[in-house]
């Protein structure tokens, strides 16, 4: 099992293009015209969204020690 | 509210479906989450001249920035391949006007159009999908419809919520980044494409002129690359001493370049365009593909409504795969070979190919070209190149 993570967006860098939502295998990201949303319970910690973002606006942070 | 058809997404495919179905007298609602249709775009805006007649779209100067007469390809070491026509072969659009006009044609044909309306989920009743839940300016609305068209772009949310498998692995997407900027020194009547593993891994850098001194300057790279598209574009501009000081727009996006959806219609839900991964996997262009898919989808939606038989929607899957799917699968095969080429290979192929050859390869009609290449001395000297080309036979 990969380390359980949470995805963080840098809102100043994000263009709300929706690409991260498109590559997410688990529908854990929703991008509306004004907002980027993350659903931690759906995330499978694959980090595909992080490497896909054309501008590097996403990062992953460990969820350890929280529940 | 209740419509015969609800279309989610007013990019290219959505408005084409909405227009064609409304024209036949059925009630259609076209929604888009954006407040202004067409912006922001995820596109380099180049399209073949033939689409206007083929898909019954007016050749309206309001959305045509510039007419283009061909393409120039550049290899990593600077070899050039030119494909120049005497007549206009394509145009660089202004998507923020073009998409809006496509929605306007749909509205004029009888469709209702609602912007700032985001589809959130499908409505299920007794296991069947009855419509979609959406938010219009934040207010929840329920839209009931006999047919739901998922034209919601790369995110493909509605198709996925409806149980259509649109998943593709990360390697089957490109990440792209583009400036609209002032730029000089390139023939403004041609589009320009640069290839190379250091320049644009798996993809290319493009200059698509919108004026003599203004262009879309962008890049697409494999989305599973550890570096960003922005990193590679800025590096290319710097290395070529092109000042990026007059930037008019920045556009970013993720483009499906493979993983075409197998099942394009399920019960009363159909998926079209980027949402269905109906994009040319070689160059990442998807507007013409979206128009073709939208045309075929709308034909079967109309037939299904006429005959009150939603089973007929499955014919969209069948016809699309016969017409465009097979071709795009061939192009995907080319992409998978091209991405294995070294910079030296790219230099060789750009030297030995003609412009017409390159066009055939990108279009999926490449058998004769590959056979001819296999006889070329520069290819014959390399068993690896022979093996790569033979993957395409």
Coordinates of C-alpha atoms in Angstrom, one line a residue:
Chain A
X1 CA 0.0 0.0 0.0
X2 CA 1.4 3.4 -0.9
X3 CA 1.6 6.0 1.8
X4 CA -1.8 7.7 2.4
X5 CA -1.6 11.2 1.2
X6 CA -3.6 14.4 0.8
X7 CA -3.3 16.5 -2.4
X8 CA -2.9 20.2 -1.9
X9 CA -3.4 22.9 -4.6
X10 CA -1.6 26.1 -4.9
X11 CA -4.5 28.3 -5.9
X12 CA -2.3 31.1 -7.2
X13 CA -0.7 28.7 -9.7
X14 CA -3.8 26.7 -10.6
X15 CA -5.7 27.6 -13.8
X16 CA -8.7 25.3 -13.0
X17 CA -8.1 23.5 -16.3
X18 CA -9.5 20.2 -14.8
X19 CA -6.7 18.1 -16.1
X20 CA -6.1 16.6 -12.7
X21 CA -9.7 15.6 -12.4
X22 CA -9.4 14.0 -15.8
X23 CA -6.5 11.8 -15.0
X24 CA -7.6 10.9 -11.5
X25 CA -8.7 7.2 -11.5
X26 CA -10.9 7.7 -8.5
X27 CA -12.9 10.9 -9.0
X28 CA -11.2 12.3 -6.0
X29 CA -10.8 15.8 -7.5
X30 CA -13.6 18.1 -8.8
X31 CA -12.9 21.3 -10.6
X32 CA -15.7 23.8 -11.0
X33 CA -15.3 27.1 -12.8
X34 CA -14.3 28.8 -9.6
X35 CA -13.0 26.1 -7.3
X36 CA -10.7 23.1 -6.9
X37 CA -12.0 20.4 -4.5
X38 CA -10.3 17.3 -3.1
X39 CA -12.1 14.3 -1.6
X40 CA -9.6 12.6 0.6
X41 CA -11.8 9.5 1.2
X42 CA -11.8 8.7 -2.5
X43 CA -8.0 9.4 -3.1
X44 CA -5.9 6.3 -3.8
X45 CA -2.6 8.0 -3.2
X46 CA -1.4 7.4 -6.8
X47 CA 0.0 11.0 -7.3
X48 CA -0.9 10.9 -11.0
X49 CA -2.5 14.3 -10.6
X50 CA 0.7 15.8 -9.2
X51 CA 2.9 14.8 -12.1
X52 CA 0.2 15.6 -14.7
X53 CA -0.4 19.3 -13.7
X54 CA 1.0 21.4 -16.5
X55 CA 2.2 24.1 -14.1
X56 CA 3.1 22.1 -11.0
X57 CA 0.3 23.5 -8.9
X58 CA -0.4 20.3 -7.0
X59 CA 1.6 18.6 -4.2
X60 CA 1.1 15.7 -1.9
X61 CA 1.4 15.7 1.9
X62 CA 1.4 12.6 4.1
X63 CA -1.8 11.9 6.1
X64 CA 0.1 10.1 8.8
X65 CA -0.7 11.0 12.4
X66 CA -4.1 12.1 11.4
X67 CA -7.4 10.3 11.0
Chain B
X1 CA -37.1 20.9 -15.9
X2 CA -37.5 18.3 -18.6
X3 CA -35.9 18.0 -22.1
X4 CA -35.6 15.3 -24.7
X5 CA -31.8 15.8 -24.5
X6 CA -29.4 17.4 -22.1
X7 CA -25.9 18.2 -23.3
X8 CA -23.2 18.7 -20.7
X9 CA -20.4 20.9 -22.0
X10 CA -20.3 23.6 -24.7
X11 CA -16.9 23.0 -26.2
X12 CA -16.9 21.6 -29.7
X13 CA -18.8 18.3 -29.6
X14 CA -21.6 19.5 -27.3
X15 CA -22.9 22.4 -29.4
X16 CA -22.7 20.3 -32.6
X17 CA -24.9 17.6 -31.0
X18 CA -27.2 20.2 -29.5
X19 CA -27.6 22.0 -32.9
X20 CA -28.2 18.8 -34.9
X21 CA -30.8 17.4 -32.5
X22 CA -32.6 20.7 -32.0
X23 CA -32.8 21.2 -35.7
X24 CA -34.9 18.0 -35.9
X25 CA -37.4 19.5 -33.5
X26 CA -36.5 17.9 -30.3
X27 CA -36.1 19.9 -27.1
X28 CA -32.5 20.3 -26.1
X29 CA -30.7 22.0 -23.2
X30 CA -27.0 22.7 -23.5
X31 CA -25.2 23.6 -20.3
X32 CA -21.7 24.8 -19.5
X33 CA -20.0 25.4 -16.2
X34 CA -18.2 28.4 -17.4
X35 CA -19.7 31.9 -17.3
X36 CA -18.4 32.7 -20.8
X37 CA -18.5 29.8 -23.4
X38 CA -15.1 29.3 -25.0
X39 CA -12.9 30.7 -22.3
X40 CA -10.6 29.5 -20.9
X41 CA -9.7 27.2 -23.7
X42 CA -7.3 24.1 -23.8
X43 CA -6.3 24.3 -27.4
X44 CA -3.8 25.6 -29.9
X45 CA -6.7 26.6 -32.1
X46 CA -5.5 25.1 -35.4
X47 CA -8.0 23.3 -37.6
X48 CA -8.2 21.9 -41.1
X49 CA -10.1 24.1 -43.7
X50 CA -12.3 21.2 -44.7
X51 CA -14.3 21.1 -41.4
X52 CA -16.4 24.1 -42.2
X53 CA -18.2 22.6 -45.2
X54 CA -18.2 19.1 -43.8
X55 CA -19.9 20.0 -40.5
X56 CA -22.0 22.9 -41.8
X57 CA -20.2 25.6 -39.9
X58 CA -20.2 29.1 -41.4
X59 CA -16.7 30.4 -42.5
X60 CA -17.1 33.5 -40.3
X61 CA -14.2 35.9 -40.0
X62 CA -15.2 36.8 -36.5
X63 CA -13.6 33.6 -35.3
X64 CA -10.9 33.1 -37.9
X65 CA -7.6 34.7 -36.8
X66 CA -5.5 33.7 -39.7
X67 CA -5.5 31.4 -42.7
X68 CA -2.6 28.9 -42.9
X69 CA -0.9 27.4 -46.0
X70 CA 0.9 24.5 -44.4
X71 CA 3.3 23.2 -41.8
X72 CA 7.0 23.2 -41.1
X73 CA 8.5 20.5 -38.9
X74 CA 11.9 20.9 -37.2
X75 CA 14.1 18.0 -36.0
X76 CA 16.3 18.2 -32.9
X77 CA 19.4 19.2 -34.9
X78 CA 17.5 21.7 -37.0
X79 CA 16.6 19.7 -40.1
X80 CA 13.4 21.1 -41.6
X81 CA 10.5 19.5 -43.4
X82 CA 8.0 21.7 -45.1
X83 CA 4.5 21.0 -46.4
X84 CA 3.3 24.1 -48.3
X85 CA 0.0 24.3 -50.2
X86 CA -1.0 26.9 -52.8
X87 CA -4.4 27.3 -51.1
X88 CA -5.4 27.8 -47.6
X89 CA -5.1 24.4 -45.8
X90 CA -6.2 25.4 -42.3
X91 CA -7.0 28.2 -40.0
X92 CA -6.1 29.4 -36.5
X93 CA -9.4 30.0 -34.7
X94 CA -10.3 32.3 -31.8
X95 CA -11.9 29.6 -29.6
X96 CA -13.6 32.1 -27.3
X97 CA -15.6 33.4 -30.3
X98 CA -15.8 30.0 -32.1
X99 CA -17.2 28.0 -29.2
X100 CA -19.7 30.8 -28.4
X101 CA -20.9 30.9 -32.0
X102 CA -21.3 27.1 -32.1
X103 CA -23.5 27.4 -29.0
X104 CA -25.3 30.3 -30.7
X105 CA -26.0 28.1 -33.8
X106 CA -27.4 25.5 -31.4
X107 CA -29.6 28.1 -29.7
X108 CA -30.8 29.4 -33.1
X109 CA -31.7 25.8 -34.1
X110 CA -34.0 25.6 -31.1
X111 CA -31.8 24.5 -28.2
X112 CA -31.8 26.2 -24.8
X113 CA -28.4 27.2 -23.5
X114 CA -27.5 27.8 -19.9
X115 CA -24.0 28.9 -18.9
X116 CA -22.6 29.0 -15.3
X117 CA -24.3 25.7 -14.9
X118 CA -22.2 22.8 -13.6
X119 CA -23.4 19.2 -13.8
X120 CA -22.8 17.6 -10.4
X121 CA -24.2 14.1 -10.7
X122 CA -26.6 11.9 -12.6
X123 CA -30.2 11.4 -11.3
X124 CA -30.9 7.7 -10.8
X125 CA -34.4 6.4 -10.2
X126 CA -35.0 2.6 -9.8
X127 CA -31.5 2.0 -11.3
X128 CA -32.2 4.1 -14.4
X129 CA -30.6 7.4 -15.2
X130 CA -33.3 10.0 -15.6
X131 CA -31.2 13.2 -15.9
X132 CA -28.6 15.2 -14.1
X133 CA -28.3 17.3 -11.0
X134 CA -26.6 20.6 -11.7
X135 CA -25.9 24.0 -10.1
X136 CA -26.8 27.2 -11.8
X137 CA -25.1 30.2 -10.1
X138 CA -24.9 28.0 -7.1
X139 CA -28.6 27.1 -7.0
X140 CA -29.3 23.3 -7.3
X141 CA -31.4 22.3 -10.3
X142 CA -32.7 19.0 -11.6
X143 CA -32.7 18.5 -15.3
X144 CA -34.7 15.5 -16.5
X145 CA -33.9 14.2 -20.0
X146 CA -34.4 11.1 -22.1
X147 CA -30.9 11.2 -23.4
X148 CA -27.8 12.6 -21.6
X149 CA -24.8 13.7 -23.7
X150 CA -21.5 13.8 -21.8
X151 CA -19.4 16.4 -23.6
X152 CA -17.7 17.6 -20.5
X153 CA -14.1 17.5 -21.7
X154 CA -11.1 15.8 -20.3
X155 CA -12.6 15.5 -16.8
X156 CA -15.3 13.2 -18.2
X157 CA -17.2 13.4 -14.9
X158 CA -20.8 12.7 -16.1
X159 CA -19.8 9.7 -18.2
X160 CA -17.9 8.3 -15.3
X161 CA -20.8 8.9 -12.9
X162 CA -23.1 7.2 -15.4
X163 CA -20.9 4.1 -15.2
X164 CA -19.1 4.5 -18.6
X165 CA -15.5 3.5 -18.3
X166 CA -13.4 6.5 -19.5
X167 CA -10.3 5.7 -17.5
X168 CA -7.0 5.9 -19.2
X169 CA -3.6 5.5 -17.7
X170 CA -1.5 8.6 -17.1
X171 CA 0.8 7.9 -20.0
X172 CA -2.2 8.3 -22.3
X173 CA -2.5 12.0 -21.6
X174 CA -0.4 15.1 -22.6
X175 CA 0.2 18.0 -20.3
X176 CA 0.2 21.3 -22.2
X177 CA 1.1 24.9 -21.6
X178 CA 0.7 27.8 -24.1
X179 CA 1.4 31.5 -24.3
X180 CA -0.4 33.7 -26.8
X181 CA 2.4 36.2 -27.4
X182 CA 4.1 38.5 -29.7
X183 CA 6.8 36.6 -31.7
X184 CA 8.8 37.3 -34.8
X185 CA 11.0 35.4 -37.2
X186 CA 8.6 32.6 -38.2
X187 CA 6.7 32.4 -41.5
X188 CA 3.3 33.6 -40.3
X189 CA 1.5 31.6 -43.1
X190 CA 2.7 28.3 -41.7
X191 CA 2.3 26.4 -38.5
X192 CA 5.7 25.4 -36.9
X193 CA 6.4 22.2 -34.9
X194 CA 9.6 21.3 -33.1
X195 CA 10.4 17.7 -32.1
X196 CA 13.0 16.3 -29.7
X197 CA 13.4 14.4 -26.5
X198 CA 15.0 17.3 -24.8
X199 CA 12.7 19.9 -26.4
X200 CA 9.3 18.3 -25.8
X201 CA 9.4 14.7 -24.5
X202 CA 6.8 12.6 -26.4
X203 CA 5.3 15.8 -27.9
X204 CA 6.3 19.0 -29.6
X205 CA 6.6 22.7 -29.3
X206 CA 4.2 24.7 -31.6
X207 CA 4.0 28.1 -33.0
X208 CA 0.5 28.7 -34.5
X209 CA 0.4 32.3 -36.0
X210 CA -2.7 34.4 -35.2
X211 CA -1.1 37.5 -36.8
X212 CA 2.2 38.3 -38.5
X213 CA 3.8 38.9 -35.2
X214 CA 1.4 37.2 -32.8
X215 CA 1.0 33.4 -32.2
X216 CA 0.0 30.6 -29.9
X217 CA 3.3 29.3 -28.7
X218 CA 2.8 26.1 -26.7
X219 CA 4.0 22.7 -25.8
X220 CA 2.6 19.2 -25.1
X221 CA 4.6 16.6 -23.2
X222 CA 3.7 13.2 -21.7
X223 CA 1.7 13.9 -18.6
X224 CA 3.7 11.3 -16.5
X225 CA 6.8 13.3 -17.1
X226 CA 8.4 14.4 -13.8
X227 CA 8.9 17.9 -15.1
X228 CA 6.1 20.3 -16.0
X229 CA 5.0 21.4 -19.5
X230 CA 5.7 25.0 -18.4
X231 CA 9.3 24.1 -17.5
X232 CA 9.9 22.7 -21.0
X233 CA 8.3 25.6 -22.9
X234 CA 10.1 28.3 -20.9
X235 CA 13.4 26.3 -21.5
X236 CA 12.8 26.2 -25.2
X237 CA 12.0 29.9 -25.4
X238 CA 15.2 30.8 -23.5
X239 CA 17.4 28.5 -25.5
X240 CA 16.1 30.0 -28.7
X241 CA 16.5 33.5 -27.4
X242 CA 12.8 34.2 -27.9
X243 CA 11.7 36.9 -25.5
X244 CA 8.5 36.0 -23.6
X245 CA 7.8 39.6 -22.6
X246 CA 4.6 40.3 -24.5
X247 CA 2.2 37.7 -23.2
X248 CA -1.4 38.2 -24.0
X249 CA -2.8 34.9 -22.6
X250 CA -1.7 31.8 -20.8
X251 CA -3.6 28.6 -21.4
X252 CA -3.1 25.2 -19.8
X253 CA -4.7 21.9 -20.2
X254 CA -4.4 18.1 -20.2
X255 CA -5.1 16.3 -23.5
X256 CA -6.1 12.7 -23.9
X257 CA -3.8 11.1 -26.5
X258 CA -4.9 7.4 -26.3
X259 CA -7.2 5.3 -24.2
X260 CA -10.1 5.9 -26.5
X261 CA -13.4 5.0 -24.8
X262 CA -14.7 1.6 -26.1
X263 CA -18.3 1.9 -25.1
X264 CA -19.5 5.4 -26.2
X265 CA -23.2 4.9 -25.3
X266 CA -24.6 3.1 -22.3
X267 CA -28.4 3.0 -21.8
X268 CA -29.4 6.6 -22.4
X269 CA -26.0 8.2 -21.9
X270 CA -23.6 9.0 -24.7
X271 CA -20.1 10.4 -24.4
X272 CA -18.4 12.6 -27.1
X273 CA -15.2 14.5 -27.6
X274 CA -12.3 14.8 -25.1
X275 CA -14.6 13.1 -22.5
X276 CA -14.6 10.0 -24.8
X277 CA -10.8 10.5 -25.5
X278 CA -11.7 11.1 -29.2
X279 CA -8.5 13.0 -30.0
X280 CA -5.7 12.4 -32.6
X281 CA -3.1 10.7 -30.4
X282 CA -0.2 11.9 -32.6
X283 CA -0.8 15.7 -32.6
X284 CA -3.3 16.0 -29.8
X285 CA -5.8 17.9 -31.9
X286 CA -9.4 17.0 -31.1
X287 CA -11.7 19.6 -32.6
X288 CA -12.3 17.8 -35.9
X289 CA -12.7 14.5 -34.1
X290 CA -15.2 16.1 -31.7
X291 CA -17.2 17.4 -34.7
X292 CA -17.2 13.9 -36.4
X293 CA -18.3 12.2 -33.1
X294 CA -20.9 14.8 -32.4
X295 CA -22.3 14.4 -35.9
X296 CA -22.5 10.6 -35.6
X297 CA -23.9 10.8 -32.1
X298 CA -26.6 13.3 -33.0
X299 CA -27.7 11.2 -36.0
X300 CA -28.4 8.2 -33.7
X301 CA -29.9 10.3 -30.9
X302 CA -32.4 11.6 -33.4
X303 CA -33.2 8.1 -34.7
X304 CA -33.5 6.8 -31.1
X305 CA -36.0 9.6 -30.3
X306 CA -37.9 9.2 -33.5
X307 CA -38.3 5.5 -33.0
X308 CA -38.6 5.7 -29.2
X309 CA -35.9 3.1 -29.0
X310 CA -32.8 4.0 -26.9
X311 CA -31.1 0.8 -28.0
X312 CA -30.4 2.6 -31.2
X313 CA -27.8 4.8 -29.4
X314 CA -25.5 1.8 -29.4
X315 CA -25.2 2.3 -33.2
X316 CA -23.2 5.5 -32.4
X317 CA -20.5 3.4 -30.8
X318 CA -20.5 1.0 -33.7
X319 CA -20.5 3.7 -36.5
X320 CA -17.9 5.9 -34.8
X321 CA -15.5 3.0 -34.3
X322 CA -15.9 1.9 -37.9
X323 CA -15.5 5.4 -39.2
X324 CA -13.0 7.3 -37.0
X325 CA -12.1 4.9 -34.2
X326 CA -10.1 2.5 -36.5
X327 CA -8.2 5.5 -37.9
X328 CA -7.4 6.9 -34.5
X329 CA -6.2 3.5 -33.3
X330 CA -3.8 3.4 -36.3
X331 CA -2.6 6.9 -35.3
X332 CA -2.1 5.7 -31.7
X333 CA 0.1 2.9 -33.0
X334 CA 2.3 5.6 -34.7
X335 CA 2.4 7.6 -31.6
X336 CA 3.7 4.6 -29.7
X337 CA 6.5 4.1 -32.2
X338 CA 7.4 7.7 -32.5
X339 CA 7.8 8.1 -28.8
X340 CA 10.5 5.5 -28.9
X341 CA 12.6 7.5 -31.4
X342 CA 15.9 9.0 -30.3
X343 CA 16.9 12.5 -31.4
X344 CA 19.1 10.9 -34.0
X345 CA 16.1 8.9 -35.4
X346 CA 14.0 12.1 -35.5
X347 CA 16.8 13.8 -37.4
X348 CA 17.0 11.0 -39.9
X349 CA 13.2 10.7 -40.4
X350 CA 12.7 14.4 -40.8
X351 CA 15.5 14.4 -43.4
X352 CA 14.2 11.5 -45.5
X353 CA 10.4 12.2 -45.3
X354 CA 8.5 14.6 -47.5
X355 CA 5.9 16.9 -46.1
X356 CA 3.2 14.8 -47.7
X357 CA 4.6 11.7 -46.1
X358 CA 4.5 13.3 -42.7
X359 CA 0.9 14.4 -43.2
X360 CA -0.1 10.8 -44.1
X361 CA 1.6 9.4 -41.1
X362 CA -0.2 11.9 -38.7
X363 CA -3.5 11.1 -40.4
X364 CA -3.2 7.4 -40.0
X365 CA -2.8 6.6 -43.7
X366 CA 0.8 5.5 -43.5
X367 CA 1.3 2.0 -44.9
X368 CA 2.9 3.1 -48.2
X369 CA 5.1 5.6 -46.5
X370 CA 6.4 3.1 -44.0
X371 CA 7.1 0.6 -46.8
X372 CA 9.1 3.2 -48.7
X373 CA 11.0 4.2 -45.6
X374 CA 12.0 0.6 -45.0
X375 CA 13.9 0.7 -48.3
X376 CA 15.8 3.9 -47.5
X377 CA 19.6 3.4 -46.9
X378 CA 19.6 5.4 -43.6
X379 CA 16.9 3.1 -42.3
X380 CA 18.4 -0.1 -43.7
X381 CA 21.7 0.6 -41.8
X382 CA 19.9 0.4 -38.5
X383 CA 18.2 -2.8 -37.3
X384 CA 16.5 -0.9 -34.5
X385 CA 14.9 1.6 -36.9
X386 CA 13.7 -1.3 -39.1
X387 CA 12.2 -3.0 -36.1
X388 CA 10.4 0.1 -35.0
X389 CA 8.9 0.7 -38.5
X390 CA 7.9 -2.9 -38.8
X391 CA 5.7 -2.5 -35.7
X392 CA 3.5 -0.4 -38.0
X393 CA 3.1 -3.0 -40.7

